[in-house]
XYZ file of N, CA and C in Angstrom:
459
model
N 10.597 -15.685 208.230
C 11.075 -16.810 208.905
C 10.578 -18.041 208.216
N 11.470 -18.882 207.767
C 11.233 -20.118 207.019
C 11.028 -21.333 207.876
N 11.583 -21.244 209.134
C 11.545 -22.452 210.045
C 10.536 -22.305 211.139
N 10.019 -23.403 211.509
C 9.156 -23.446 212.710
C 9.833 -24.307 213.790
N 10.242 -23.913 214.922
C 10.916 -24.573 215.871
C 10.099 -24.765 217.151
N 9.879 -26.040 217.456
C 9.031 -26.361 218.653
C 9.897 -27.299 219.497
N 9.347 -27.602 220.656
C 9.963 -28.542 221.564
C 8.899 -29.504 222.044
N 9.329 -30.789 222.089
C 8.395 -31.839 222.657
C 9.226 -32.915 223.241
N 8.818 -33.058 224.502
C 9.573 -33.987 225.436
C 11.160 -33.957 225.327
N 11.545 -32.720 225.305
C 13.014 -32.446 225.442
C 13.692 -32.559 224.011
N 12.833 -32.637 222.946
C 13.478 -32.802 221.644
C 13.086 -31.580 220.925
N 14.003 -30.918 220.299
C 13.746 -29.734 219.448
C 13.461 -30.160 217.940
N 12.177 -29.775 217.672
C 11.553 -30.176 216.411
C 11.685 -28.927 215.475
N 12.227 -29.240 214.294
C 12.506 -28.147 213.266
C 11.838 -28.565 211.958
N 11.040 -27.638 211.445
C 10.375 -27.945 210.201
C 10.283 -26.638 209.335
N 10.335 -26.879 208.088
C 10.168 -25.676 207.133
C 8.645 -25.231 207.094
N 8.449 -23.849 206.835
C 7.077 -23.303 206.789
C 7.111 -22.682 205.386
N 6.081 -23.213 204.581
C 5.742 -22.725 203.211
C 6.904 -22.753 202.339
N 7.904 -23.753 202.444
C 9.112 -23.856 201.594
C 9.079 -25.364 201.096
N 9.349 -25.469 199.760
C 9.545 -26.774 199.201
C 10.956 -26.956 198.652
N 11.827 -25.982 198.639
C 13.085 -26.089 198.142
C 14.135 -25.520 199.129
N 15.027 -26.296 199.617
C 16.002 -25.925 200.471
C 17.361 -25.722 199.714
N 17.595 -24.510 199.521
C 18.779 -23.954 198.617
C 19.572 -22.875 199.174
N 20.502 -22.348 198.348
C 21.389 -21.347 198.817
C 20.564 -20.155 199.291
N 19.450 -19.845 198.839
C 18.669 -18.749 199.276
C 18.232 -18.901 200.746
N 18.173 -20.035 201.259
C 17.723 -20.275 202.725
C 18.693 -20.883 203.479
N 19.877 -21.325 202.858
C 20.816 -22.075 203.753
C 21.405 -21.245 204.949
N 21.807 -19.942 204.641
C 22.393 -19.107 205.663
C 21.425 -18.834 206.740
N 20.172 -18.651 206.390
C 19.075 -18.405 207.433
C 18.840 -19.548 208.373
N 18.953 -20.722 207.693
C 18.721 -22.045 208.556
C 19.857 -22.083 209.444
N 21.157 -22.039 208.949
C 22.288 -22.163 209.777
C 22.318 -21.127 210.933
N 22.085 -19.922 210.565
C 21.951 -18.845 211.584
C 21.061 -19.074 212.729
N 19.873 -19.644 212.371
C 18.783 -19.918 213.309
C 19.090 -21.199 214.185
N 19.667 -22.280 213.560
C 19.732 -23.444 214.299
C 21.099 -23.716 215.053
N 22.088 -23.037 214.523
C 23.473 -23.253 215.176
C 23.541 -22.932 216.653
N 22.869 -21.777 217.030
C 22.799 -21.462 218.551
C 22.113 -22.603 219.293
N 21.082 -23.105 218.760
C 20.215 -24.162 219.582
C 21.234 -25.323 219.564
N 21.917 -25.816 218.515
C 22.833 -26.929 218.559
C 24.040 -26.766 219.393
N 24.398 -25.559 219.713
C 25.534 -25.221 220.602
C 25.320 -25.552 222.047
N 24.054 -25.661 222.356
C 23.719 -26.094 223.763
C 24.027 -27.569 223.891
N 24.788 -27.959 224.901
C 25.120 -29.177 225.222
C 23.879 -30.212 225.410
N 23.956 -31.276 224.708
C 22.815 -32.267 224.984
C 21.515 -31.897 224.245
N 21.610 -30.962 223.320
C 20.486 -30.559 222.439
C 20.187 -31.803 221.576
N 18.908 -32.167 221.467
C 18.494 -33.264 220.647
C 17.538 -32.747 219.565
N 18.001 -32.581 218.378
C 17.182 -31.913 217.383
C 16.800 -32.971 216.342
N 15.547 -32.758 215.908
C 14.909 -33.542 214.877
C 14.623 -32.499 213.752
N 15.180 -32.772 212.581
C 14.961 -31.924 211.422
C 13.946 -32.550 210.485
N 12.753 -32.078 210.393
C 11.694 -32.627 209.560
C 11.624 -32.062 208.151
N 11.764 -32.912 207.200
C 11.864 -32.488 205.780
C 10.568 -32.739 204.972
N 9.580 -32.876 205.726
C 8.337 -33.431 205.016
C 7.843 -32.711 203.831
N 8.009 -31.360 203.562
C 7.583 -30.649 202.413
C 8.682 -30.335 201.425
N 9.945 -30.728 201.777
C 11.107 -30.313 200.923
C 11.181 -31.348 199.830
N 11.119 -30.741 198.595
C 11.118 -31.664 197.329
C 12.515 -31.574 196.658
N 13.350 -30.529 197.066
C 14.583 -30.355 196.362
C 15.627 -29.788 197.391
N 16.910 -30.305 197.405
C 17.938 -29.650 198.108
C 19.106 -29.408 197.176
N 19.903 -28.401 197.257
C 21.164 -28.253 196.588
C 22.291 -28.376 197.367
N 23.510 -28.136 196.755
C 24.740 -28.283 197.485
C 24.903 -27.393 198.625
N 24.388 -26.254 198.628
C 24.345 -25.290 199.755
C 23.644 -25.734 200.980
N 22.496 -26.401 200.617
C 21.679 -27.001 201.664
C 22.519 -28.269 202.269
N 22.998 -29.043 201.520
C 23.878 -30.163 202.050
C 24.938 -29.623 202.874
N 25.623 -28.639 202.413
C 26.638 -27.991 203.206
C 26.195 -27.454 204.580
N 24.974 -26.932 204.567
C 24.353 -26.408 205.765
C 24.166 -27.449 206.747
N 23.530 -28.589 206.302
C 23.301 -29.679 207.066
C 24.500 -30.326 207.752
N 25.520 -30.446 206.988
C 26.866 -30.968 207.424
C 27.507 -30.009 208.453
N 27.432 -28.705 208.219
C 27.906 -27.725 209.217
C 27.171 -27.913 210.444
N 25.777 -27.952 210.448
C 25.057 -28.117 211.635
C 25.344 -29.429 212.399
N 25.519 -30.534 211.590
C 25.942 -31.861 212.156
C 27.245 -31.675 212.907
N 28.298 -31.099 212.285
C 29.538 -30.854 212.947
C 29.458 -29.939 214.245
N 28.607 -28.929 214.222
C 28.409 -28.130 215.408
C 27.940 -28.949 216.495
N 26.814 -29.778 216.181
C 26.158 -30.561 217.143
C 27.200 -31.534 217.793
N 27.954 -32.278 216.910
C 28.917 -33.267 217.397
C 30.004 -32.634 218.272
N 30.382 -31.373 217.882
C 31.451 -30.741 218.698
C 31.105 -30.426 220.153
N 29.874 -30.381 220.426
C 29.550 -29.981 221.849
C 28.656 -31.069 222.550
N 28.427 -32.155 221.853
C 27.651 -33.224 222.488
C 26.217 -33.336 222.168
N 25.767 -32.539 221.190
C 24.317 -32.497 220.792
C 24.169 -33.429 219.716
N 22.899 -33.648 219.329
C 22.630 -34.546 218.177
C 21.589 -34.038 217.283
N 21.754 -34.393 215.932
C 20.818 -34.008 214.862
C 20.371 -35.143 214.086
N 19.027 -35.403 213.981
C 18.523 -36.520 213.224
C 17.592 -35.917 212.186
N 17.478 -36.533 210.980
C 16.629 -36.101 209.922
C 15.457 -37.094 209.659
N 14.327 -36.542 209.402
C 13.239 -37.413 209.084
C 12.369 -36.915 208.032
N 11.482 -37.685 207.505
C 10.494 -37.476 206.456
C 11.113 -36.866 205.142
N 12.262 -37.453 204.763
C 12.876 -36.970 203.485
C 12.050 -37.555 202.357
N 11.744 -36.758 201.392
C 10.988 -37.205 200.191
C 12.023 -38.093 199.398
N 11.343 -38.996 198.530
C 12.223 -39.857 197.780
C 13.237 -39.149 196.920
N 12.878 -38.010 196.423
C 13.941 -37.206 195.666
C 15.099 -36.698 196.616
N 14.747 -36.292 197.696
C 15.857 -35.641 198.545
C 16.527 -36.891 199.242
N 15.940 -37.883 199.486
C 16.683 -39.156 199.942
C 17.665 -39.738 198.955
N 17.279 -39.635 197.697
C 18.172 -40.108 196.675
C 19.342 -39.335 196.615
N 19.363 -38.001 196.750
C 20.458 -37.090 196.819
C 21.421 -37.516 197.947
N 20.871 -37.738 199.064
C 21.585 -38.175 200.286
C 22.278 -39.532 200.070
N 21.664 -40.369 199.386
C 22.212 -41.720 199.066
C 23.353 -41.633 198.089
N 23.150 -40.836 196.931
C 24.222 -40.668 196.036
C 25.515 -40.140 196.640
N 25.338 -39.375 197.671
C 26.455 -38.710 198.404
C 27.005 -39.484 199.533
N 26.339 -40.684 199.697
C 26.611 -41.546 200.904
C 26.428 -40.867 202.246
N 25.545 -39.948 202.260
C 25.292 -39.235 203.537
C 24.422 -39.988 204.544
N 23.807 -41.058 204.002
C 22.946 -41.873 204.970
C 23.902 -42.603 205.964
N 25.257 -42.682 205.622
C 26.152 -43.409 206.611
C 26.633 -42.339 207.731
N 26.405 -41.034 207.454
C 26.844 -40.073 208.451
C 25.681 -39.586 209.377
N 24.571 -39.400 208.672
C 23.348 -38.816 209.301
C 22.389 -39.904 209.673
N 21.690 -39.706 210.852
C 20.711 -40.648 211.325
C 19.446 -40.119 210.637
N 19.008 -40.961 209.614
C 17.776 -40.633 208.827
C 16.758 -41.713 209.200
N 15.562 -41.188 209.562
C 14.450 -42.104 209.818
C 13.290 -41.721 208.824
N 12.278 -42.586 208.807
C 11.111 -42.363 207.923
C 10.166 -41.334 208.439
N 9.756 -41.434 209.579
C 8.626 -40.661 210.116
C 9.186 -39.772 211.408
N 8.510 -38.815 211.670
C 8.732 -37.954 212.913
C 8.671 -38.761 214.126
N 7.639 -39.578 214.164
C 7.321 -40.531 215.263
C 8.435 -41.570 215.514
N 8.960 -42.111 214.443
C 10.072 -43.196 214.587
C 11.330 -42.376 214.993
N 11.537 -41.197 214.542
C 12.719 -40.360 214.929
C 12.627 -40.064 216.403
N 11.465 -39.656 216.891
C 11.369 -39.359 218.311
C 11.457 -40.587 219.091
N 11.009 -41.798 218.590
C 11.096 -42.980 219.393
C 12.638 -43.383 219.411
N 13.381 -43.056 218.348
C 14.815 -43.444 218.374
C 15.401 -42.553 219.437
N 15.099 -41.358 219.579
C 15.830 -40.427 220.537
C 15.463 -41.010 221.984
N 14.242 -41.475 222.176
C 13.905 -42.057 223.561
C 14.657 -43.298 223.761
N 14.861 -44.159 222.793
C 15.477 -45.431 222.841
C 17.049 -45.117 223.074
N 17.605 -44.151 222.290
C 18.921 -43.838 222.374
C 19.346 -43.356 223.840
N 18.457 -42.550 224.402
C 18.718 -41.885 225.679
C 18.537 -42.945 226.766
N 17.845 -43.951 226.585
C 17.550 -44.939 227.596
C 18.603 -46.053 227.604
N 19.148 -46.334 226.379
C 20.055 -47.525 226.256
C 21.328 -47.460 225.784
N 21.759 -46.336 225.082
C 23.025 -46.273 224.467
C 23.978 -45.257 225.136
N 25.176 -45.668 225.382
C 26.190 -44.723 225.967
C 26.509 -43.616 224.826
N 26.825 -42.457 225.254
C 27.127 -41.426 224.315
C 28.483 -41.739 223.467
N 28.600 -41.191 222.331
C 29.818 -41.295 221.677
C 30.011 -42.482 220.748
N 28.956 -43.426 220.709
C 29.159 -44.543 219.827
C 28.354 -44.360 218.548
N 28.925 -44.831 217.441
C 28.215 -44.774 216.200
C 27.984 -46.201 215.737
N 26.789 -46.481 215.414
C 26.522 -47.871 214.940
C 26.299 -47.819 213.389
N 26.985 -48.813 212.766
C 27.063 -48.718 211.249
C 26.596 -50.085 210.741
N 25.844 -49.945 209.709
C 25.344 -51.263 209.119
C 26.405 -52.218 208.655
N 26.245 -53.464 208.973
C 27.217 -54.424 208.591
C 27.611 -54.439 207.142
N 26.729 -54.009 206.316
C 26.975 -54.133 204.803
C 27.788 -52.963 204.304
N 28.011 -51.933 205.134
C 28.790 -50.727 204.723
C 30.285 -51.050 204.477
N 30.880 -50.330 203.547
C 32.176 -50.502 203.226
C 33.144 -49.939 204.391
N 33.752 -50.803 205.046
C 34.481 -50.442 206.325
C 35.676 -49.391 205.999
N 36.431 -49.560 205.069
C 37.441 -48.579 204.775
C 36.957 -47.240 204.470
N 35.943 -47.095 203.695
C 35.261 -45.893 203.328
C 34.695 -45.138 204.592
N 34.112 -46.036 205.379
C 33.457 -45.460 206.655
C 34.536 -45.007 207.629
N 35.615 -45.741 207.769
C 36.680 -45.288 208.711
C 37.389 -44.002 208.237
N 37.530 -43.874 206.890
C 38.086 -42.621 206.450
C 37.185 -41.474 206.631
N 35.881 -41.701 206.350
C 34.851 -40.736 206.582
C 34.773 -40.325 208.062
N 34.791 -41.308 208.937
C 34.743 -41.046 210.260
C 35.958 -40.272 210.793
N 37.076 -40.592 210.421
C 38.326 -39.762 210.812
C 38.370 -38.508 210.219
N 37.842 -38.248 209.004
C 37.876 -36.879 208.477
C 36.824 -36.062 209.029
N 35.810 -36.634 209.627
C 34.695 -35.736 210.114
C 34.834 -35.548 211.724
N 35.737 -36.270 212.252
C 35.855 -36.084 213.776
C 36.521 -34.694 214.014
N 36.123 -34.085 215.064
C 36.670 -32.639 215.382
C 37.697 -32.855 216.615
N 37.244 -33.734 217.521
C 38.180 -33.838 218.643
C 38.762 -35.231 218.974
N 38.572 -36.226 217.940
C 39.042 -37.470 218.217
C 40.536 -37.593 217.873
N 41.284 -38.496 218.711
C 42.734 -38.496 218.420
C 42.874 -39.411 217.162
N 44.133 -39.211 216.613
C 44.287 -39.769 215.322
C 44.791 -41.271 215.529
N 43.848 -42.244 215.063
C 44.126 -43.595 215.118
C 44.338 -44.175 213.817
N 45.167 -45.094 213.552
C 45.356 -45.571 212.242
C 44.090 -46.340 211.750
N 43.804 -46.086 210.403
C 42.733 -46.788 209.763
C 43.010 -48.285 209.573
N 42.268 -49.244 210.132
C 42.534 -50.516 209.886
C 41.280 -51.170 209.134
N 41.606 -52.199 208.376
C 40.493 -52.921 207.784
C 40.610 -54.436 208.101
């Protein structure tokens, strides 16, 4: 077992145990273990990457699959404690506009508390500096149940 799964204040916390590389060798195991948890409606999951120094394309695919699973049933997945190397990979792939990535576990948990208290479900907030056309295309391509609306800029 490469994952440690705990719960704190209604938030499922996931972290790697004795692993520094998230690769093809572990992606299937991670997906198999976490997908059933995310299939529970209203699951709030925090994925802590504090010891992960490297991710490959299989790991990125795994995280995207888990994110889609969560969104399809009304759950959420947030990432925290990404090392500078891993964060750089996410930024090169523009994944920071899809995933909610925070610095520390504490700030991620605080975001969940704030989100639950003040934001209606189903809204995505995007930084004003983001490229609107790219984000709209990304949004429409990643939606599982949303109706087709024309992309406007």
